[in-house]
CSV table of C-alpha atoms and ligand atoms in Angstrom, one decimal:
chain,number,residue,atom,x,y,z
A,931,MET,CA,159.5,192.3,-15.9
A,932,ASN,CA,162.3,193.2,-13.5
A,933,ALA,CA,165.5,195.2,-13.8
A,934,LYS,CA,168.4,192.9,-14.6
A,935,ILE,CA,172.1,194.0,-14.6
A,936,ILE,CA,173.7,193.4,-18.0
A,937,GLY,CA,176.8,195.6,-17.8
A,938,THR,CA,178.8,197.4,-15.2
A,939,GLY,CA,181.8,199.7,-15.2
A,940,PHE,CA,183.8,201.9,-12.8
A,941,TYR,CA,186.5,204.6,-12.7
A,942,LEU,CA,188.9,205.7,-9.9
A,943,PRO,CA,191.0,208.8,-10.4
A,944,GLU,CA,194.8,208.3,-10.7
A,945,ARG,CA,196.0,210.3,-7.8
A,946,ILE,CA,196.2,208.4,-4.5
A,947,LEU,CA,196.1,209.8,-1.0
A,948,THR,CA,197.6,207.4,1.6
A,949,ASN,CA,197.5,207.4,5.3
A,950,ALA,CA,201.1,208.4,5.3
A,951,ASP,CA,200.1,211.5,3.3
A,952,LEU,CA,197.4,212.3,5.8
A,953,GLU,CA,199.9,212.0,8.7
A,954,LYS,CA,201.6,215.0,7.2
A,955,MET,CA,198.4,217.0,7.0
A,956,VAL,CA,196.6,216.4,10.3
A,957,ASP,CA,197.3,214.9,13.7
A,958,THR,CA,196.5,211.3,12.8
A,959,SER,CA,198.3,208.0,12.3
A,960,ASP,CA,198.2,205.1,9.9
A,961,GLU,CA,197.7,202.9,13.0
A,962,TRP,CA,194.6,204.8,14.1
A,963,ILE,CA,193.0,205.0,10.7
A,964,THR,CA,193.6,201.3,10.0
A,965,ARG,CA,192.3,200.2,13.4
A,966,ARG,CA,189.2,202.5,13.6
A,967,VAL,CA,188.2,202.7,10.0
A,968,GLY,CA,190.1,200.2,7.9
A,969,ILE,CA,191.1,202.6,5.1
A,970,LYS,CA,194.7,202.5,3.8
A,971,GLU,CA,194.3,204.8,0.7
A,972,ARG,CA,191.8,206.6,-1.4
A,973,HIS,CA,191.7,208.0,-5.0
A,974,ILE,CA,191.4,211.8,-5.3
A,975,ALA,CA,190.1,213.6,-8.5
A,976,ARG,CA,192.3,216.2,-10.1
A,977,ASP,CA,191.3,219.9,-9.5
A,978,ASP,CA,189.9,219.9,-13.0
A,979,GLU,CA,188.2,216.5,-12.8
A,980,TYR,CA,184.5,216.5,-11.9
A,981,ALA,CA,181.7,214.2,-11.1
A,982,SER,CA,180.4,214.1,-14.7
A,983,ASP,CA,183.9,213.3,-16.1
A,984,MET,CA,184.2,210.3,-13.9
A,985,ALA,CA,180.5,209.3,-14.6
A,986,CYS,CA,181.1,209.4,-18.3
A,987,ILE,CA,184.1,207.0,-18.1
A,988,ALA,CA,182.2,204.5,-15.8
A,989,ALA,CA,179.0,204.7,-17.8
A,990,SER,CA,180.7,204.2,-21.2
A,991,LYS,CA,182.4,201.0,-19.8
A,992,ALA,CA,179.0,199.8,-18.5
A,993,ILE,CA,177.3,200.4,-21.8
A,994,LYS,CA,180.1,198.6,-23.7
A,995,ASN,CA,180.0,195.6,-21.3
A,996,SER,CA,176.2,195.4,-21.7
A,997,GLY,CA,176.4,195.0,-25.5
A,998,LEU,CA,173.8,197.7,-26.0
A,999,LEU,CA,174.3,200.8,-28.1
A,1000,PRO,CA,174.2,204.3,-26.5
A,1001,SER,CA,171.0,204.9,-28.5
A,1002,ASP,CA,169.3,201.9,-26.7
A,1003,ILE,CA,169.3,203.7,-23.4
A,1004,ASP,CA,165.9,205.0,-22.4
A,1005,LEU,CA,166.7,206.7,-19.1
A,1006,VAL,CA,169.9,207.7,-17.3
A,1007,LEU,CA,169.7,208.2,-13.5
A,1008,CYS,CA,172.8,209.7,-11.9
A,1009,SER,CA,173.3,209.7,-8.2
A,1010,THR,CA,175.6,212.4,-6.8
A,1011,ILE,CA,175.9,215.0,-4.1
A,1012,SER,CA,178.9,216.7,-5.6
A,1013,ALA,CA,177.8,217.7,-9.1
A,1014,GLU,CA,180.0,220.4,-10.6
A,1015,MET,CA,176.9,222.2,-11.7
A,1016,ILE,CA,173.5,222.5,-10.2
A,1017,THR,CA,172.1,222.6,-13.7
A,1018,PRO,CA,172.7,221.1,-16.2
A,1019,THR,CA,172.7,217.9,-14.1
A,1020,VAL,CA,175.4,215.3,-14.3
A,1021,SER,CA,172.9,212.9,-16.0
A,1022,CYS,CA,172.2,215.5,-18.7
A,1023,ILE,CA,176.0,216.1,-19.2
A,1024,VAL,CA,176.4,212.3,-19.5
A,1025,GLN,CA,173.4,212.1,-21.9
A,1026,LYS,CA,175.1,214.6,-24.2
A,1027,LYS,CA,178.7,213.4,-24.0
A,1028,LEU,CA,177.8,209.7,-24.5
A,1029,GLU,CA,175.2,210.5,-27.1
A,1030,LEU,CA,172.4,208.8,-25.4
A,1031,VAL,CA,170.1,210.3,-28.0
A,1032,ASN,CA,166.9,208.5,-26.9
A,1033,SER,CA,167.4,208.9,-23.2
A,1034,ALA,CA,165.6,211.0,-20.6
A,1035,ALA,CA,167.9,212.1,-17.8
A,1036,MET,CA,167.7,213.0,-14.1
A,1037,ASP,CA,169.9,213.2,-11.0
A,1038,VAL,CA,169.0,211.5,-7.7
A,1039,ASN,CA,170.2,212.8,-4.4
A,1040,SER,CA,170.0,210.6,-1.4
A,1041,ALA,CA,173.6,211.0,-0.4
A,1042,CYS,CA,175.5,207.7,0.0
A,1043,THR,CA,172.3,205.7,-0.5
A,1044,GLY,CA,171.9,207.2,-4.0
A,1045,PHE,CA,173.1,204.4,-6.2
A,1046,VAL,CA,170.7,201.9,-4.4
A,1047,SER,CA,167.9,204.5,-4.7
A,1048,SER,CA,168.6,204.8,-8.4
A,1049,LEU,CA,168.4,201.1,-8.9
A,1050,ILE,CA,165.0,201.1,-7.0
A,1051,VAL,CA,163.7,204.0,-9.2
A,1052,ALA,CA,164.9,202.2,-12.4
A,1053,GLN,CA,163.1,199.0,-11.3
A,1054,GLN,CA,159.8,201.0,-11.1
A,1055,PHE,CA,160.1,202.3,-14.6
A,1056,ILE,CA,161.1,198.8,-15.9
A,1057,LYS,CA,158.4,197.0,-14.0
A,1058,SER,CA,155.7,199.4,-15.2
A,1059,GLY,CA,156.8,198.8,-18.8
A,1060,THR,CA,157.7,202.5,-19.3
A,1061,TYR,CA,161.3,201.9,-20.1
A,1062,LYS,CA,163.4,198.9,-21.2
A,1063,ASN,CA,167.0,199.9,-20.7
A,1064,VAL,CA,168.1,202.2,-17.9
A,1065,LEU,CA,171.6,203.4,-17.1
A,1066,ILE,CA,172.3,204.1,-13.4
A,1067,ILE,CA,175.4,205.9,-12.2
A,1068,GLY,CA,176.9,206.7,-8.8
A,1069,THR,CA,179.6,209.4,-8.9
A,1070,ASP,CA,181.1,211.6,-6.2
A,1071,THR,CA,184.0,213.9,-5.6
A,1072,LEU,CA,183.7,214.3,-1.9
A,1073,SER,CA,187.3,215.5,-1.8
A,1074,LYS,CA,186.0,218.8,-3.1
A,1075,TYR,CA,183.8,219.2,0.1
A,1076,THR,CA,186.4,217.8,2.5
A,1077,ASP,CA,187.9,220.0,5.2
A,1078,TYR,CA,191.5,218.8,5.2
A,1079,THR,CA,192.1,220.3,8.7
A,1080,ASP,CA,189.3,218.2,10.3
A,1081,ARG,CA,191.0,214.9,11.2
A,1082,SER,CA,187.7,213.2,12.1
A,1083,SER,CA,186.4,213.4,8.5
A,1084,CYS,CA,189.3,214.1,6.1
A,1085,ILE,CA,190.6,210.5,6.5
A,1086,LEU,CA,187.4,209.0,5.3
A,1087,PHE,CA,186.7,210.1,1.7
A,1088,GLY,CA,187.8,209.2,-1.7
A,1089,ASP,CA,186.5,209.9,-5.2
A,1090,GLY,CA,185.1,207.6,-7.9
A,1091,ALA,CA,182.3,206.6,-10.1
A,1092,GLY,CA,180.5,203.3,-10.9
A,1093,ALA,CA,177.7,202.5,-13.3
A,1094,ALA,CA,175.3,199.7,-14.3
A,1095,VAL,CA,173.1,199.1,-17.3
A,1096,LEU,CA,169.7,197.5,-16.4
A,1097,THR,CA,167.3,195.8,-18.8
A,1098,ALA,CA,163.8,194.4,-18.6
A,1099,SER,CA,164.0,190.7,-17.9
A,1100,GLU,CA,161.4,188.0,-17.2
A,1101,LYS,CA,164.0,186.0,-15.3
A,1102,GLY,CA,165.8,187.2,-12.2
A,1103,GLY,CA,166.7,190.9,-11.7
A,1104,VAL,CA,165.4,192.9,-8.8
A,1105,ILE,CA,163.3,190.6,-6.6
A,1106,GLY,CA,163.1,192.6,-3.4
A,1107,PHE,CA,163.8,196.1,-2.2
A,1108,GLU,CA,163.2,198.7,0.5
A,1109,MET,CA,164.0,202.3,0.9
A,1110,GLY,CA,163.6,204.6,3.9
A,1111,SER,CA,164.5,207.9,5.5
A,1112,ASP,CA,164.6,209.5,8.9
A,1113,GLY,CA,164.8,213.2,8.5
A,1114,SER,CA,165.1,213.7,12.3
A,1115,GLY,CA,168.6,212.3,11.9
A,1116,GLY,CA,169.5,214.8,9.2
A,1117,LYS,CA,171.5,216.9,11.7
A,1118,HIS,CA,174.1,214.1,12.0
A,1119,ILE,CA,175.6,214.7,8.5
A,1120,SER,CA,175.7,218.0,6.7
A,1121,ILE,CA,177.1,220.0,3.8
A,1122,PRO,CA,175.5,223.5,3.7
A,1123,ASN,CA,174.8,225.1,0.4
A,1124,PHE,CA,173.3,228.6,1.1
A,1125,LYS,CA,171.9,228.3,4.6
A,1126,TYR,CA,174.1,228.1,7.7
A,1127,THR,CA,172.8,227.7,11.3
A,1128,GLU,CA,174.9,228.9,14.2
A,1129,GLU,CA,175.7,225.3,14.8
A,1130,ASP,CA,176.9,224.8,11.2
A,1131,ILE,CA,179.2,227.8,11.6
A,1132,GLU,CA,180.6,226.6,14.9
A,1133,ARG,CA,181.2,223.1,13.5
A,1134,ARG,CA,183.3,224.7,10.8
A,1135,GLY,CA,185.6,226.6,13.0
A,1136,GLY,CA,183.5,229.8,13.0
A,1137,GLU,CA,183.4,230.1,9.2
A,1138,LYS,CA,180.7,229.7,6.6
A,1139,LYS,CA,182.5,226.8,4.8
A,1140,ARG,CA,180.8,224.5,2.3
A,1141,THR,CA,182.4,221.5,3.9
A,1142,PHE,CA,181.3,218.1,5.2
A,1143,TRP,CA,180.6,217.6,8.9
A,1144,MET,CA,179.4,214.4,10.6
A,1145,ASP,CA,178.6,213.1,14.1
A,1146,GLY,CA,180.5,209.9,13.4
A,1147,SER,CA,179.4,207.8,16.3
A,1148,GLU,CA,175.7,208.6,15.8
A,1149,VAL,CA,176.0,207.6,12.1
A,1150,PHE,CA,178.0,204.5,13.1
A,1151,LYS,CA,175.2,203.2,15.3
A,1152,PHE,CA,172.5,203.9,12.8
A,1153,ALA,CA,174.5,202.3,9.9
A,1154,VAL,CA,175.2,199.0,11.7
A,1155,ARG,CA,171.6,198.6,12.8
A,1156,ILE,CA,169.9,199.7,9.5
A,1157,MET,CA,172.1,197.7,7.2
A,1158,ALA,CA,171.5,194.5,9.1
A,1159,GLU,CA,167.8,195.1,9.6
A,1160,SER,CA,167.0,196.2,6.1
A,1161,SER,CA,169.0,193.4,4.4
A,1162,LYS,CA,167.3,190.8,6.5
A,1163,ARG,CA,163.8,192.2,5.8
A,1164,ILE,CA,164.1,192.3,2.0
A,1165,VAL,CA,165.6,188.8,1.8
A,1166,GLU,CA,162.9,187.3,4.1
A,1167,ASN,CA,160.1,189.2,2.4
A,1168,ALA,CA,161.2,187.7,-0.9
A,1169,GLY,CA,160.9,184.3,0.6
A,1170,PHE,CA,164.5,183.5,1.2
A,1171,SER,CA,166.8,183.1,4.2
A,1172,ILE,CA,169.9,185.2,4.7
A,1173,ASP,CA,172.0,182.0,4.2
A,1174,GLU,CA,170.8,181.8,0.6
A,1175,VAL,CA,172.4,185.1,-0.2
A,1176,ASP,CA,175.6,184.7,-2.2
A,1177,MET,CA,177.1,188.1,-1.7
A,1178,ILE,CA,176.3,191.3,0.2
A,1179,ILE,CA,177.6,194.5,-1.3
A,1180,PRO,CA,177.3,197.2,1.4
A,1181,HIS,CA,178.1,200.9,1.4
A,1182,GLN,CA,181.8,201.3,2.1
A,1183,ALA,CA,182.1,203.7,5.0
A,1184,ASN,CA,184.1,201.9,7.6
A,1185,VAL,CA,185.3,198.3,7.9
A,1186,ARG,CA,184.0,198.1,11.4
A,1187,ILE,CA,180.5,199.1,10.2
A,1188,VAL,CA,180.5,196.4,7.6
A,1189,ASP,CA,181.8,193.8,10.1
A,1190,GLY,CA,179.2,194.9,12.7
A,1191,ALA,CA,176.4,194.5,10.2
A,1192,ALA,CA,177.7,191.1,9.0
A,1193,LYS,CA,177.9,189.9,12.6
A,1194,ARG,CA,174.3,190.9,13.3
A,1195,LEU,CA,173.2,189.1,10.2
A,1196,GLY,CA,175.2,186.0,11.1
A,1197,ILE,CA,176.9,185.7,7.7
A,1198,PRO,CA,180.6,184.9,7.1
A,1199,LYS,CA,182.9,187.7,6.1
A,1200,GLU,CA,183.7,186.1,2.7
A,1201,LYS,CA,180.1,186.8,1.7
A,1202,VAL,CA,180.5,190.6,2.3
A,1203,PHE,CA,182.5,192.5,-0.2
A,1204,THR,CA,184.7,195.3,0.9
A,1205,ASN,CA,187.1,197.6,-1.0
A,1206,VAL,CA,187.0,200.6,1.4
A,1207,GLU,CA,190.7,199.9,2.3
A,1208,ARG,CA,191.7,200.9,-1.2
A,1209,THR,CA,189.0,203.5,-2.0
A,1210,GLY,CA,187.8,205.2,1.1
A,1211,ASN,CA,184.1,206.2,1.4
A,1212,MET,CA,183.1,207.4,-2.1
A,1213,SER,CA,179.5,208.3,-1.1
A,1214,SER,CA,177.1,207.2,-3.9
A,1215,ALA,CA,179.9,205.7,-5.9
A,1216,SER,CA,180.8,203.2,-3.2
A,1217,VAL,CA,178.1,200.6,-3.9
A,1218,ALA,CA,178.4,201.3,-7.6
A,1219,VAL,CA,182.1,200.7,-7.8
A,1220,ALA,CA,181.9,197.7,-5.4
A,1221,LEU,CA,179.3,196.1,-7.6
A,1222,ALA,CA,181.4,196.6,-10.8
A,1223,GLU,CA,184.5,195.3,-9.1
A,1224,CYS,CA,182.6,192.1,-7.9
A,1225,VAL,CA,181.5,191.5,-11.5
A,1226,GLU,CA,184.9,192.2,-12.9
A,1227,LYS,CA,186.6,189.9,-10.4
A,1228,GLY,CA,184.1,187.1,-11.1
A,1229,LEU,CA,183.0,187.2,-7.4
A,1230,ILE,CA,179.3,187.2,-8.5
A,1231,LYS,CA,177.9,185.2,-11.4
A,1232,GLU,CA,174.7,184.6,-13.3
A,1233,GLY,CA,172.0,183.4,-11.0
A,1234,ASP,CA,173.6,184.5,-7.7
A,1235,LYS,CA,171.5,186.3,-5.2
A,1236,VAL,CA,173.1,189.6,-4.2
A,1237,VAL,CA,172.1,192.2,-1.7
A,1238,LEU,CA,173.1,195.9,-2.3
A,1239,VAL,CA,172.6,198.0,0.8
A,1240,GLY,CA,173.4,201.6,1.4
A,1241,PHE,CA,172.9,204.3,4.1
A,1242,GLY,CA,173.8,207.9,4.4
A,1243,GLY,CA,173.0,211.6,4.9
A,1244,GLY,CA,169.4,212.6,5.2
A,1245,LEU,CA,169.3,210.1,6.9
A,1246,THR,CA,168.5,207.7,4.2
A,1247,TRP,CA,168.9,204.0,3.5
A,1248,GLY,CA,168.0,201.5,0.9
A,1249,SER,CA,168.5,197.8,0.0
A,1250,VAL,CA,167.9,195.7,-3.0
A,1251,LEU,CA,167.9,191.9,-3.5
A,1252,ILE,CA,168.9,191.1,-7.0
A,1253,GLU,CA,169.3,187.8,-8.9
A,1254,MET,CA,172.2,188.3,-11.3
B,2457,LIG,O1,178.9,207.5,4.4
B,2457,LIG,C1,178.0,207.8,5.4
B,2457,LIG,C2,178.6,208.5,6.5
B,2457,LIG,N1,179.8,208.1,7.1
B,2457,LIG,C3,180.0,207.0,8.0
B,2457,LIG,O2,179.2,206.1,7.9
B,2457,LIG,C4,181.0,207.0,9.0
B,2457,LIG,C5,180.4,206.6,10.3
B,2457,LIG,N2,181.3,206.8,11.5
B,2457,LIG,C6,182.6,206.3,11.6
B,2457,LIG,O3,183.0,205.6,10.7
B,2457,LIG,C7,183.4,206.6,12.8
B,2457,LIG,O4,182.5,207.1,13.8
B,2457,LIG,C8,184.6,207.5,12.6
B,2457,LIG,C9,185.6,206.8,11.8
B,2457,LIG,C10,184.2,208.8,11.9
B,2457,LIG,C11,185.2,207.9,13.9
B,2457,LIG,O5,185.6,206.7,14.6
B,2457,LIG,P1,185.1,206.5,16.2
B,2457,LIG,O6,185.7,205.2,16.6
B,2457,LIG,O7,183.7,206.7,16.2
B,2457,LIG,O8,186.0,207.6,16.9
B,2457,LIG,P2,185.4,208.9,17.8
B,2457,LIG,O9,184.8,209.9,16.9
B,2457,LIG,O10,184.6,208.4,18.9
B,2457,LIG,O11,186.8,209.4,18.3
B,2457,LIG,C12,187.6,208.7,19.2
B,2457,LIG,C13,188.9,209.4,19.5
B,2457,LIG,C14,188.7,210.9,19.8
B,2457,LIG,O12,189.6,211.3,20.8
B,2457,LIG,P3,189.2,211.4,22.3
B,2457,LIG,O13,188.1,212.4,22.4
B,2457,LIG,O14,188.8,210.0,22.7
B,2457,LIG,O15,190.5,211.9,22.9
B,2457,LIG,C15,189.0,211.6,18.5
B,2457,LIG,O16,189.4,212.9,18.7
B,2457,LIG,O17,189.7,209.4,18.3
B,2457,LIG,C16,190.0,210.8,18.0
B,2457,LIG,N3,190.2,210.9,16.5
B,2457,LIG,C17,191.3,210.6,15.8
B,2457,LIG,N4,192.5,210.3,16.3
B,2457,LIG,C18,193.5,210.1,15.3
B,2457,LIG,C19,189.2,211.2,15.6
B,2457,LIG,N5,189.7,211.2,14.4
B,2457,LIG,C20,191.0,210.8,14.5
B,2457,LIG,C21,192.0,210.6,13.6
B,2457,LIG,N6,193.2,210.3,14.0
B,2457,LIG,N7,191.8,210.8,12.2
């Protein structure tokens, strides 16, 4: 038995932050952001809108589209690094609000890789026969951690949530995966919680601010390399060639990262989905929303071979080959 996707859903907050808006906030330009990152606009959650609120909307759409009842869900895994509460977790809040009365719940934190990690964890429970139906969610409100005086990072992020319902299937589903981490690269992306090194304080203008910081060019190099290598490895290990893949759904951090990875893999741009121009980088929601949009737009259909690939803070990465 493998985990097969039977329903997806997503949610993007109403408020939109454009490059023109950012031009009024920091020393940047639409031209620079478009050329270097490929983002035009992003959705930003209201002050009173949190990761669990967005997760509930995306998840209830995914359950509806799956044809299952909330009571059919055995496990909910929610990936987030911006939960409004440390405990109860977002997955427990979703479990309560959506009345997933028979479901266990836990959150997954592997930063932007999280939705892919959740899919891999779900596959283990389904493969072992422990659970039949698993709901996975990626939800993040990185706007709440963003330093809107730091032009190198504030242009990057948007908020959103995506979800998928997986069920045990004898045919198709997850047919290959890999996950990995390189803690030695952890210093390249950080959001402090309680502990601040001298470096963390310096990077935040001399203040103990709970804001996002990144060494963009280090992450850029890592991302292009790992997305191409990891995707190729899982496809070949499953006995296929990269040409047989119908669609790659990568983490949406920067159009140049996606293009660079596609070039390394030698696959045409049409086979690589991007929505970052409209959404910005939504951390663990990026792959989740991209998957749901692909399904909604009919870009992937029953039987297609699809690669989901993510990377992020930690450093972490993960990739999954799935037959729809
Ligand atoms: O989700 C996981 C984590 N995130 C990522 O994967 C993002 C990975 N990194 C990136 O996407 C890119 O590295 C960035 C978009 C963050 C930065 O692009 P870059 O091409 O690597 O630019 P850079 O940091 O090398 O900066 C080039 C120049 C600098 O000016 P000088 O020193 O050459 O004079 C920056 O100060 O661009 C300047 N710059 C800006 N200029 C206008 C940096 N940010 C901006 C800005 N507007 N917003």
